[in-house]
Amino acid sequence: MYSPFDELPQEVLEKILSFLPRGKENRFRDLRLVSRRLDTIVSAEIFYKISFLAFRPFPVYPKQGIAETESVCKNIKLLNLSSGIPADRHEIDSRSWLKLMELFIPKLTNLTCLVWWHVIVDCDYGPRGVERMIGLFGSLPNLRELTLGLYAYPPIELHRYKPDEDFHFPLEPISNLHKLGVTWELERRPPPTILQQISALIARSPNMEEFKFVIPYAYYRQEGYGTQVTLGEIFEGALSMNTPLRLRSLETRAVVVDGIDFRRHLRHFYHLERLRVRHDPSSSATRNIGEVLEALSSERIYLQNIHIDAISDPRVFDYLSTFSGVQELSLKPGGPLDDSPALIKRFFQSVLPAQSGSLRFLRLGGNLRTQWSRLIRVQDLSRLMECQLLENIFCWVWVTFEEAQSKDSTVLDRWFETAVQLRSLKQLKCPPVTLKERRFESRTVSEQSLPGQAKHDSEVRMFVEKVAFEFKRKWQGKAGFCIDTRYGK
């Protein structure tokens, strides 16, 4: 059917589309399109990404409904799939769900990215059902990115269900990925079968550019967790590859990354641009990152994005001071040897000048009471003025309760006075370090106030917010950046 919309220029149609509801709070239930051309453009826009919660008590879509959605499915590029536990596991109709998925998945011919959160659960959709779904995804011609989250609820994990023996997640049908991310959310280490599956998938993906393996929270610290996961285990399959990978990004959390394993697989890291190594659980974590950066330096591999939380090994700042080109730098010193005035001085006097011509994002410190979050010397902070491309600064600030009571804002003032001289700065994020005692547990970080200090944190936060507000009012219209004192990333 002809419609006047068909005669409109592309940019006008795109402007119309910009008024479509977006976000969790703005949804539409009924959309009628009066133009085939508009329908094509809208479908590609609104069905680019969908979320799908599978294995609920009953399928909510009839088979014929899936069969009629081919025009929708062909536009889906990113699928966020969650195969979770229903409210009543006994009501799950796994056969109907699997038939539904067998109709749905093959129609995703243009799917490029799959984000799959899978609960390890003793429901009867079990290994065979999961294997069938993996096989269907593996047959899709354009799948290039896989983000896989594997987790379990404690009642299942800690009682009769044994992931080490019962959990199977065969990845053989999938290959030729460009990006692979794995999150393991259990209180015990991944069984060898899972690590072997991941390792083999890397070997089947010669064009892989980004790899991520994360064990979140503090699971790796739990009693009974088992031996720690190592980079060598994960990349074991890559040893058999005739042609090395051209990895650009490597990210690990709670994985032992030592110099021996890193050099063993160094040929895959010659094109590395981004490195994030956090919470190495080894007692030699500081030495490990020093060895890794030494290996990169020996091959003249210069990173653009670095995020590490152990810095006291001299080879860390040796590496960062010998070249230029780092665009994003995050240092979260947490070890006792990291909290050193000499290290702080060396960072500002040697590392910053080396990276002043390229640095755009800088993060210093974490939610820890260290000297990195206290009174940085004025002569040290002044070196930031050489970084005129700097757009974002994230610095935790340690303001004591006594300083808040006496309205002593020196810690903040030094950062603010430096920030106004950075012409490219867009954001200064400076949340206050918590004064409570923090303890890592399996899924959370517990915080407990010391006797008589229950309100200290809230008063410090209020003080920091007030100082930031007064600064913004004073520099209204003159400072071209925003200030954020909230917690969070």
CSV table of C-alpha atoms in Angstrom, one decimal:
chain,number,residue,atom,x,y,z
A,1,MET,CA,0.0,0.0,0.0
A,2,TYR,CA,1.3,3.5,-0.9
A,3,SER,CA,1.9,5.9,1.8
A,4,PRO,CA,3.2,9.5,1.7
A,5,PHE,CA,5.8,8.4,4.3
A,6,ASP,CA,7.5,6.5,1.5
A,7,GLU,CA,8.5,9.8,-0.1
A,8,LEU,CA,10.1,11.3,3.0
A,9,PRO,CA,14.0,11.5,3.1
A,10,GLN,CA,15.8,9.0,5.3
A,11,GLU,CA,16.9,11.7,7.8
A,12,VAL,CA,13.3,12.8,8.3
A,13,LEU,CA,12.2,9.2,9.0
A,14,GLU,CA,15.1,8.8,11.4
A,15,LYS,CA,14.0,12.0,13.2
A,16,ILE,CA,10.5,10.6,13.6
A,17,LEU,CA,12.0,7.4,15.0
A,18,SER,CA,13.9,9.4,17.6
A,19,PHE,CA,10.5,10.1,19.3
A,20,LEU,CA,9.8,6.4,19.9
A,21,PRO,CA,9.6,5.4,23.6
A,22,ARG,CA,12.9,4.0,25.0
A,23,GLY,CA,14.1,2.7,28.3
A,24,LYS,CA,12.5,0.6,31.0
A,25,GLU,CA,9.9,3.2,32.0
A,26,ASN,CA,8.9,4.2,28.5
A,27,ARG,CA,7.4,1.3,26.6
A,28,PHE,CA,4.7,0.9,23.9
A,29,ARG,CA,2.4,-2.0,23.6
A,30,ASP,CA,0.8,-1.3,20.2
A,31,LEU,CA,2.5,0.3,17.2
A,32,ARG,CA,0.8,0.7,13.9
A,33,LEU,CA,3.0,1.6,10.9
A,34,VAL,CA,1.4,3.0,7.7
A,35,SER,CA,4.5,2.7,5.5
A,36,ARG,CA,6.4,-0.4,4.4
A,37,ARG,CA,9.6,1.6,4.3
A,38,LEU,CA,8.9,3.0,7.7
A,39,ASP,CA,8.2,-0.6,8.9
A,40,THR,CA,11.6,-1.8,7.6
A,41,ILE,CA,13.4,1.1,9.3
A,42,VAL,CA,11.5,0.8,12.6
A,43,SER,CA,11.9,-3.0,12.8
A,44,ALA,CA,15.7,-2.7,12.5
A,45,GLU,CA,15.7,0.0,15.2
A,46,ILE,CA,13.4,-1.4,17.9
A,47,PHE,CA,14.2,-5.1,17.4
A,48,TYR,CA,18.0,-4.7,17.3
A,49,LYS,CA,18.2,-6.0,20.9
A,50,ILE,CA,15.7,-8.1,22.8
A,51,SER,CA,15.7,-9.9,26.1
A,52,PHE,CA,14.2,-13.3,26.6
A,53,LEU,CA,13.5,-15.1,29.8
A,54,ALA,CA,13.3,-18.8,29.1
A,55,PHE,CA,12.2,-21.8,31.1
A,56,ARG,CA,9.6,-20.0,33.1
A,57,PRO,CA,6.6,-22.1,34.4
A,58,PHE,CA,4.8,-22.0,31.0
A,59,PRO,CA,5.7,-20.7,27.5
A,60,VAL,CA,4.0,-17.4,26.9
A,61,TYR,CA,4.1,-17.5,23.1
A,62,PRO,CA,2.3,-20.0,21.0
A,63,LYS,CA,4.2,-21.9,18.3
A,64,GLN,CA,2.4,-20.2,15.5
A,65,GLY,CA,3.3,-16.8,17.0
A,66,ILE,CA,7.0,-17.6,16.7
A,67,ALA,CA,6.5,-18.9,13.2
A,68,GLU,CA,5.0,-15.5,12.2
A,69,THR,CA,7.8,-13.4,13.6
A,70,GLU,CA,10.4,-14.0,10.9
A,71,SER,CA,10.4,-10.3,10.0
A,72,VAL,CA,11.2,-9.5,13.6
A,73,CYS,CA,13.8,-12.2,14.2
A,74,LYS,CA,15.9,-11.2,11.1
A,75,ASN,CA,16.4,-7.8,12.7
A,76,ILE,CA,17.7,-9.1,16.1
A,77,LYS,CA,21.4,-8.6,16.4
A,78,LEU,CA,21.8,-8.9,20.2
A,79,LEU,CA,19.9,-11.4,22.3
A,80,ASN,CA,20.0,-11.2,26.1
A,81,LEU,CA,18.9,-14.7,27.2
A,82,SER,CA,18.3,-15.8,30.7
A,83,SER,CA,17.5,-19.5,31.4
A,84,GLY,CA,16.5,-19.1,35.0
A,85,ILE,CA,14.7,-21.0,37.8
A,86,PRO,CA,10.9,-20.7,37.8
A,87,ALA,CA,9.0,-19.7,40.9
A,88,ASP,CA,7.9,-23.3,41.1
A,89,ARG,CA,10.4,-25.7,39.5
A,90,HIS,CA,7.8,-28.5,39.5
A,91,GLU,CA,5.6,-26.5,37.1
A,92,ILE,CA,8.3,-26.2,34.4
A,93,ASP,CA,7.3,-27.6,31.0
A,94,SER,CA,10.7,-28.2,29.6
A,95,ARG,CA,9.6,-30.0,26.5
A,96,SER,CA,7.4,-27.1,25.4
A,97,TRP,CA,10.1,-24.6,26.1
A,98,LEU,CA,12.7,-26.6,24.1
A,99,LYS,CA,10.3,-26.9,21.2
A,100,LEU,CA,9.7,-23.2,21.4
A,101,MET,CA,13.5,-22.5,21.4
A,102,GLU,CA,14.0,-24.9,18.5
A,103,LEU,CA,11.5,-22.8,16.4
A,104,PHE,CA,12.9,-19.4,17.7
A,105,ILE,CA,16.7,-19.7,17.6
A,106,PRO,CA,17.1,-20.8,13.9
A,107,LYS,CA,15.3,-17.7,12.8
A,108,LEU,CA,17.9,-15.5,14.3
A,109,THR,CA,20.0,-15.5,11.1
A,110,ASN,CA,21.5,-12.1,11.7
A,111,LEU,CA,22.3,-12.5,15.4
A,112,THR,CA,25.9,-11.4,16.1
A,113,CYS,CA,25.9,-11.1,19.9
A,114,LEU,CA,24.5,-13.5,22.5
A,115,VAL,CA,24.5,-12.6,26.2
A,116,TRP,CA,23.4,-15.8,28.0
A,117,TRP,CA,22.9,-16.1,31.8
A,118,HIS,CA,22.4,-19.7,32.7
A,119,VAL,CA,21.4,-21.0,36.2
A,120,ILE,CA,22.9,-24.3,37.2
A,121,VAL,CA,19.7,-26.0,38.3
A,122,ASP,CA,18.5,-29.6,38.7
A,123,CYS,CA,15.4,-29.1,36.6
A,124,ASP,CA,14.7,-31.7,34.0
A,125,TYR,CA,15.6,-29.4,31.1
A,126,GLY,CA,19.1,-30.5,32.2
A,127,PRO,CA,22.2,-31.2,30.1
A,128,ARG,CA,20.4,-32.5,27.0
A,129,GLY,CA,18.1,-29.5,26.7
A,130,VAL,CA,21.1,-27.1,27.1
A,131,GLU,CA,23.1,-29.1,24.6
A,132,ARG,CA,20.3,-28.7,22.0
A,133,MET,CA,20.1,-25.0,22.6
A,134,ILE,CA,23.9,-24.6,22.3
A,135,GLY,CA,23.8,-26.6,19.1
A,136,LEU,CA,21.2,-24.3,17.6
A,137,PHE,CA,23.2,-21.2,18.5
A,138,GLY,CA,26.3,-22.8,17.1
A,139,SER,CA,24.6,-23.2,13.7
A,140,LEU,CA,23.8,-19.5,13.4
A,141,PRO,CA,26.1,-18.1,10.6
A,142,ASN,CA,26.8,-14.6,12.1
A,143,LEU,CA,27.3,-15.2,15.8
A,144,ARG,CA,30.6,-13.5,16.7
A,145,GLU,CA,30.2,-12.4,20.3
A,146,LEU,CA,29.3,-14.6,23.4
A,147,THR,CA,29.0,-13.4,26.9
A,148,LEU,CA,28.3,-16.3,29.2
A,149,GLY,CA,27.2,-16.1,32.8
A,150,LEU,CA,27.1,-19.3,34.8
A,151,TYR,CA,25.7,-19.2,38.3
A,152,ALA,CA,23.6,-21.0,40.9
A,153,TYR,CA,21.6,-20.3,44.0
A,154,PRO,CA,23.1,-21.5,47.3
A,155,PRO,CA,20.3,-23.9,48.1
A,156,ILE,CA,21.0,-25.8,44.9
A,157,GLU,CA,24.7,-25.4,44.9
A,158,LEU,CA,25.4,-26.4,48.5
A,159,HIS,CA,23.1,-29.4,48.8
A,160,ARG,CA,22.6,-32.4,46.5
A,161,TYR,CA,23.5,-30.7,43.2
A,162,LYS,CA,27.3,-31.0,42.5
A,163,PRO,CA,28.5,-28.8,39.7
A,164,ASP,CA,31.9,-30.5,39.6
A,165,GLU,CA,30.2,-33.8,38.7
A,166,ASP,CA,26.8,-33.0,37.3
A,167,PHE,CA,27.3,-29.7,35.5
A,168,HIS,CA,27.8,-29.9,31.7
A,169,PHE,CA,27.9,-27.0,29.3
A,170,PRO,CA,29.3,-28.3,26.1
A,171,LEU,CA,30.5,-25.5,23.8
A,172,GLU,CA,31.7,-27.6,20.9
A,173,PRO,CA,29.1,-26.4,18.4
A,174,ILE,CA,30.2,-22.8,18.8
A,175,SER,CA,33.3,-21.5,17.0
A,176,ASN,CA,34.8,-18.5,15.2
A,177,LEU,CA,34.0,-15.9,17.9
A,178,HIS,CA,35.5,-12.5,17.9
A,179,LYS,CA,34.6,-11.8,21.5
A,180,LEU,CA,34.2,-14.2,24.4
A,181,GLY,CA,33.3,-13.2,28.0
A,182,VAL,CA,32.7,-15.7,30.9
A,183,THR,CA,31.5,-14.9,34.4
A,184,TRP,CA,31.6,-17.7,36.9
A,185,GLU,CA,29.3,-17.0,39.9
A,186,LEU,CA,29.7,-20.0,42.2
A,187,GLU,CA,31.4,-20.6,45.5
A,188,ARG,CA,33.6,-23.3,44.1
A,189,ARG,CA,36.1,-23.2,41.2
A,190,PRO,CA,35.0,-24.1,37.7
A,191,PRO,CA,35.4,-27.8,37.2
A,192,PRO,CA,38.1,-28.9,34.7
A,193,THR,CA,35.5,-29.8,32.1
A,194,ILE,CA,34.3,-26.2,32.0
A,195,LEU,CA,37.8,-24.7,31.7
A,196,GLN,CA,38.6,-27.2,29.0
A,197,GLN,CA,35.5,-26.2,27.1
A,198,ILE,CA,36.4,-22.5,27.3
A,199,SER,CA,40.0,-23.3,26.3
A,200,ALA,CA,38.9,-25.3,23.3
A,201,LEU,CA,36.5,-22.6,22.2
A,202,ILE,CA,39.4,-20.1,22.2
A,203,ALA,CA,41.4,-22.5,19.9
A,204,ARG,CA,38.4,-22.7,17.6
A,205,SER,CA,38.2,-18.9,17.2
A,206,PRO,CA,41.3,-17.8,15.3
A,207,ASN,CA,39.9,-14.3,14.9
A,208,MET,CA,39.2,-13.7,18.6
A,209,GLU,CA,40.1,-10.1,19.6
A,210,GLU,CA,38.6,-9.8,23.1
A,211,PHE,CA,38.6,-12.3,26.0
A,212,LYS,CA,37.3,-11.9,29.5
A,213,PHE,CA,37.1,-14.3,32.4
A,214,VAL,CA,35.7,-13.0,35.7
A,215,ILE,CA,34.9,-14.5,39.1
A,216,PRO,CA,33.0,-11.8,40.8
A,217,TYR,CA,32.6,-10.8,44.4
A,218,ALA,CA,34.8,-12.8,46.8
A,219,TYR,CA,33.8,-16.4,45.8
A,220,TYR,CA,37.5,-17.2,45.3
A,221,ARG,CA,38.2,-16.5,49.0
A,222,GLN,CA,35.6,-19.0,50.3
A,223,GLU,CA,36.6,-22.1,52.2
A,224,GLY,CA,36.3,-25.1,50.0
A,225,TYR,CA,36.6,-23.1,46.8
A,226,GLY,CA,39.6,-25.2,45.6
A,227,THR,CA,42.8,-24.3,43.8
A,228,GLN,CA,42.7,-20.9,42.1
A,229,VAL,CA,42.1,-20.7,38.3
A,230,THR,CA,45.2,-19.8,36.3
A,231,LEU,CA,45.6,-18.1,32.9
A,232,GLY,CA,47.6,-21.1,31.8
A,233,GLU,CA,44.5,-23.4,32.3
A,234,ILE,CA,42.3,-21.1,30.3
A,235,PHE,CA,44.6,-20.7,27.4
A,236,GLU,CA,45.9,-24.3,27.3
A,237,GLY,CA,44.0,-25.0,24.1
A,238,ALA,CA,45.6,-22.1,22.3
A,239,LEU,CA,49.0,-23.8,22.5
A,240,SER,CA,47.9,-26.0,19.6
A,241,MET,CA,47.0,-23.1,17.3
A,242,ASN,CA,49.2,-22.8,14.2
A,243,THR,CA,48.4,-19.2,13.8
A,244,PRO,CA,48.6,-16.9,16.8
A,245,LEU,CA,45.6,-14.9,17.9
A,246,ARG,CA,45.5,-11.1,17.5
A,247,LEU,CA,44.0,-10.4,20.9
A,248,ARG,CA,43.4,-6.7,21.5
A,249,SER,CA,41.7,-7.0,25.0
A,250,LEU,CA,42.4,-9.3,27.9
A,251,GLU,CA,40.5,-9.1,31.2
A,252,THR,CA,40.7,-11.3,34.2
A,253,ARG,CA,39.3,-11.2,37.7
A,254,ALA,CA,40.3,-13.7,40.5
A,255,VAL,CA,42.6,-15.5,38.1
A,256,VAL,CA,46.3,-16.1,38.7
A,257,VAL,CA,48.2,-14.3,35.9
A,258,ASP,CA,51.9,-14.9,36.3
A,259,GLY,CA,54.9,-14.2,34.1
A,260,ILE,CA,55.5,-17.9,33.2
A,261,ASP,CA,52.0,-18.5,31.8
A,262,PHE,CA,51.9,-15.1,30.2
A,263,ARG,CA,55.2,-15.6,28.4
A,264,ARG,CA,54.1,-19.1,27.4
A,265,HIS,CA,51.2,-17.5,25.5
A,266,LEU,CA,52.8,-14.2,24.6
A,267,ARG,CA,52.5,-14.8,20.8
A,268,HIS,CA,48.7,-14.3,21.2
A,269,PHE,CA,49.3,-10.9,22.9
A,270,TYR,CA,51.4,-9.1,20.3
A,271,HIS,CA,48.5,-6.8,19.4
A,272,LEU,CA,47.2,-6.3,22.9
A,273,GLU,CA,45.8,-2.8,23.6
A,274,ARG,CA,43.7,-3.3,26.7
A,275,LEU,CA,44.7,-5.2,29.9
A,276,ARG,CA,42.6,-5.5,33.0
A,277,VAL,CA,44.1,-7.8,35.7
A,278,ARG,CA,42.2,-7.5,39.0
A,279,HIS,CA,42.2,-9.5,42.3
A,280,ASP,CA,44.9,-12.0,41.3
A,281,PRO,CA,44.4,-14.4,44.3
A,282,SER,CA,48.0,-15.5,44.3
A,283,SER,CA,50.3,-14.4,47.2
A,284,SER,CA,52.7,-13.2,44.5
A,285,ALA,CA,50.1,-11.0,42.7
A,286,THR,CA,52.4,-8.0,42.9
A,287,ARG,CA,55.3,-9.8,41.3
A,288,ASN,CA,53.0,-11.4,38.8
A,289,ILE,CA,51.9,-8.1,37.3
A,290,GLY,CA,55.5,-6.9,37.3
A,291,GLU,CA,56.5,-9.9,35.2
A,292,VAL,CA,53.6,-9.5,32.8
A,293,LEU,CA,54.4,-5.8,32.1
A,294,GLU,CA,58.1,-6.7,31.8
A,295,ALA,CA,57.2,-9.3,29.2
A,296,LEU,CA,55.1,-6.7,27.3
A,297,SER,CA,58.0,-4.3,27.4
A,298,SER,CA,60.5,-6.8,26.1
A,299,GLU,CA,58.4,-7.3,23.0
A,300,ARG,CA,57.6,-3.6,22.7
A,301,ILE,CA,53.9,-4.1,23.2
A,302,TYR,CA,52.6,-0.8,24.5
A,303,LEU,CA,49.1,-0.8,25.9
A,304,GLN,CA,46.4,1.9,25.5
A,305,ASN,CA,44.2,0.9,28.4
A,306,ILE,CA,45.4,-0.5,31.7
A,307,HIS,CA,43.5,-1.4,34.8
A,308,ILE,CA,45.5,-3.1,37.7
A,309,ASP,CA,45.3,-3.2,41.5
A,310,ALA,CA,48.9,-4.1,42.4
A,311,ILE,CA,51.6,-1.6,41.7
A,312,SER,CA,54.5,-1.8,44.1
A,313,ASP,CA,56.7,-4.0,41.8
A,314,PRO,CA,59.2,-1.5,40.3
A,315,ARG,CA,58.6,-3.0,36.8
A,316,VAL,CA,55.0,-1.6,36.8
A,317,PHE,CA,56.1,2.1,36.8
A,318,ASP,CA,59.2,1.2,34.8
A,319,TYR,CA,56.9,0.0,32.0
A,320,LEU,CA,54.4,3.0,32.3
A,321,SER,CA,57.3,5.5,32.2
A,322,THR,CA,59.1,4.2,29.1
A,323,PHE,CA,56.6,5.0,26.4
A,324,SER,CA,53.6,7.2,25.6
A,325,GLY,CA,50.2,6.4,24.3
A,326,VAL,CA,48.1,5.2,27.3
A,327,GLN,CA,44.6,6.6,26.9
A,328,GLU,CA,42.9,5.0,30.0
A,329,LEU,CA,44.8,4.3,33.2
A,330,SER,CA,43.2,2.8,36.3
A,331,LEU,CA,45.3,2.1,39.4
A,332,LYS,CA,43.6,0.7,42.4
A,333,PRO,CA,46.4,0.1,44.9
A,334,GLY,CA,45.3,-2.1,47.7
A,335,GLY,CA,48.3,-3.9,49.0
A,336,PRO,CA,50.4,-2.7,52.0
A,337,LEU,CA,53.4,-2.0,49.8
A,338,ASP,CA,51.3,0.0,47.4
A,339,ASP,CA,50.5,2.7,50.0
A,340,SER,CA,53.9,4.4,49.7
A,341,PRO,CA,54.6,8.2,49.4
A,342,ALA,CA,57.6,7.2,47.2
A,343,LEU,CA,55.3,5.4,44.8
A,344,ILE,CA,52.8,8.3,44.7
A,345,LYS,CA,55.7,10.7,43.9
A,346,ARG,CA,57.1,8.4,41.2
A,347,PHE,CA,53.7,8.1,39.6
A,348,PHE,CA,53.2,11.9,39.4
A,349,GLN,CA,56.8,12.7,38.5
A,350,SER,CA,57.5,9.9,36.0
A,351,VAL,CA,54.4,8.1,34.8
A,352,LEU,CA,52.1,11.1,34.2
A,353,PRO,CA,54.6,13.1,32.2
A,354,ALA,CA,55.2,10.1,29.9
A,355,GLN,CA,51.5,9.8,29.2
A,356,SER,CA,50.5,13.4,29.2
A,357,GLY,CA,50.1,13.6,25.5
A,358,SER,CA,47.5,10.8,25.3
A,359,LEU,CA,45.8,10.3,28.6
A,360,ARG,CA,42.0,10.8,28.5
A,361,PHE,CA,40.8,8.8,31.5
A,362,LEU,CA,42.5,8.5,34.9
A,363,ARG,CA,41.3,6.5,37.9
A,364,LEU,CA,43.3,6.6,41.2
A,365,GLY,CA,42.6,4.6,44.3
A,366,GLY,CA,39.6,2.6,45.4
A,367,ASN,CA,37.2,2.5,48.3
A,368,LEU,CA,40.2,2.0,50.6
A,369,ARG,CA,41.8,4.3,53.2
A,370,THR,CA,45.2,4.8,51.5
A,371,GLN,CA,47.5,7.7,50.9
A,372,TRP,CA,46.5,7.7,47.3
A,373,SER,CA,43.1,9.2,48.5
A,374,ARG,CA,44.5,11.6,51.1
A,375,LEU,CA,46.4,14.8,50.7
A,376,ILE,CA,48.3,14.6,47.4
A,377,ARG,CA,51.1,17.2,47.3
A,378,VAL,CA,50.3,20.3,45.3
A,379,GLN,CA,53.5,19.9,43.3
A,380,ASP,CA,52.5,16.4,42.4
A,381,LEU,CA,48.9,17.2,41.4
A,382,SER,CA,50.3,20.1,39.3
A,383,ARG,CA,51.7,17.5,36.9
A,384,LEU,CA,48.1,16.7,35.9
A,385,MET,CA,48.0,20.1,34.1
A,386,GLU,CA,50.3,18.6,31.5
A,387,CYS,CA,47.5,16.2,30.6
A,388,GLN,CA,45.4,18.6,28.5
A,389,LEU,CA,43.5,15.8,26.8
A,390,LEU,CA,42.2,14.4,30.1
A,391,GLU,CA,38.4,14.1,30.0
A,392,ASN,CA,37.6,12.0,33.0
A,393,ILE,CA,39.1,11.7,36.5
A,394,PHE,CA,37.9,9.2,39.1
A,395,CYS,CA,39.6,9.7,42.4
A,396,TRP,CA,38.4,8.4,45.7
A,397,VAL,CA,38.9,11.0,48.5
A,398,TRP,CA,39.6,10.1,52.1
A,399,VAL,CA,38.1,12.8,54.2
A,400,THR,CA,38.2,12.1,57.9
A,401,PHE,CA,35.3,12.7,60.3
A,402,GLU,CA,37.4,15.3,62.1
A,403,GLU,CA,37.9,17.2,58.8
A,404,ALA,CA,34.2,17.2,58.1
A,405,GLN,CA,33.5,18.5,61.6
A,406,SER,CA,36.0,21.3,61.3
A,407,LYS,CA,35.0,22.0,57.6
A,408,ASP,CA,38.5,21.3,56.4
A,409,SER,CA,38.1,20.6,52.7
A,410,THR,CA,41.8,20.6,51.7
A,411,VAL,CA,41.7,17.1,50.3
A,412,LEU,CA,38.9,18.1,47.9
A,413,ASP,CA,40.1,21.7,47.2
A,414,ARG,CA,43.4,20.4,45.8
A,415,TRP,CA,41.6,18.3,43.2
A,416,PHE,CA,39.1,21.0,42.4
A,417,GLU,CA,41.8,23.6,41.9
A,418,THR,CA,43.7,21.3,39.6
A,419,ALA,CA,40.6,20.3,37.6
A,420,VAL,CA,39.6,23.8,36.6
A,421,GLN,CA,42.9,24.1,34.8
A,422,LEU,CA,42.2,21.1,32.5
A,423,ARG,CA,40.5,22.5,29.5
A,424,SER,CA,39.2,19.1,28.1
A,425,LEU,CA,37.9,17.8,31.4
A,426,LYS,CA,34.2,16.6,31.3
A,427,GLN,CA,33.8,14.9,34.6
A,428,LEU,CA,35.5,14.7,38.0
A,429,LYS,CA,34.2,11.8,40.1
A,430,CYS,CA,35.3,12.0,43.7
A,431,PRO,CA,33.3,9.8,46.1
A,432,PRO,CA,34.4,9.7,49.7
A,433,VAL,CA,36.1,6.6,51.0
A,434,THR,CA,34.0,4.8,53.5
A,435,LEU,CA,35.2,5.0,57.1
A,436,LYS,CA,33.5,1.7,58.1
A,437,GLU,CA,35.3,-1.5,58.5
A,438,ARG,CA,34.8,-3.5,55.3
A,439,ARG,CA,34.9,-7.3,55.0
A,440,PHE,CA,34.6,-9.3,51.8
A,441,GLU,CA,32.0,-12.1,51.9
A,442,SER,CA,30.9,-14.5,49.1
A,443,ARG,CA,28.5,-12.1,47.3
A,444,THR,CA,28.8,-8.9,49.3
A,445,VAL,CA,31.1,-6.5,51.0
A,446,SER,CA,29.9,-6.1,54.6
A,447,GLU,CA,30.5,-2.8,56.3
A,448,GLN,CA,30.4,-2.3,60.1
A,449,SER,CA,30.9,1.0,61.9
A,450,LEU,CA,33.3,1.1,64.8
A,451,PRO,CA,31.8,1.9,68.3
A,452,GLY,CA,30.6,5.4,68.4
A,453,GLN,CA,31.1,6.1,64.7
A,454,ALA,CA,27.7,5.0,63.3
A,455,LYS,CA,27.0,8.4,61.7
A,456,HIS,CA,30.5,9.3,60.7
A,457,ASP,CA,30.1,8.1,57.1
A,458,SER,CA,26.9,9.9,56.4
A,459,GLU,CA,28.2,13.1,57.8
A,460,VAL,CA,31.4,12.9,55.7
A,461,ARG,CA,29.3,12.3,52.6
A,462,MET,CA,27.1,15.3,53.4
A,463,PHE,CA,30.2,17.4,53.9
A,464,VAL,CA,31.7,16.3,50.6
A,465,GLU,CA,28.5,16.9,48.7
A,466,LYS,CA,28.3,20.4,50.2
A,467,VAL,CA,31.8,21.3,49.3
A,468,ALA,CA,31.2,20.1,45.7
A,469,PHE,CA,28.0,22.1,45.6
A,470,GLU,CA,29.7,25.3,46.8
A,471,PHE,CA,32.5,24.8,44.3
A,472,LYS,CA,30.0,24.4,41.4
A,473,ARG,CA,28.2,27.5,42.5
A,474,LYS,CA,31.4,29.5,42.7
A,475,TRP,CA,32.5,28.4,39.3
A,476,GLN,CA,29.1,28.4,37.6
A,477,GLY,CA,29.6,29.0,33.9
A,478,LYS,CA,33.4,28.9,34.2
A,479,ALA,CA,34.2,25.3,34.9
A,480,GLY,CA,33.3,23.1,31.9
A,481,PHE,CA,33.1,19.8,33.8
A,482,CYS,CA,30.6,18.2,36.2
A,483,ILE,CA,31.4,16.9,39.7
A,484,ASP,CA,30.0,13.6,40.9
A,485,THR,CA,30.5,12.5,44.5
A,486,ARG,CA,28.2,9.5,44.4
A,487,TYR,CA,29.4,5.9,44.9
A,488,GLY,CA,29.3,3.4,42.0
A,489,LYS,CA,31.3,2.9,38.9
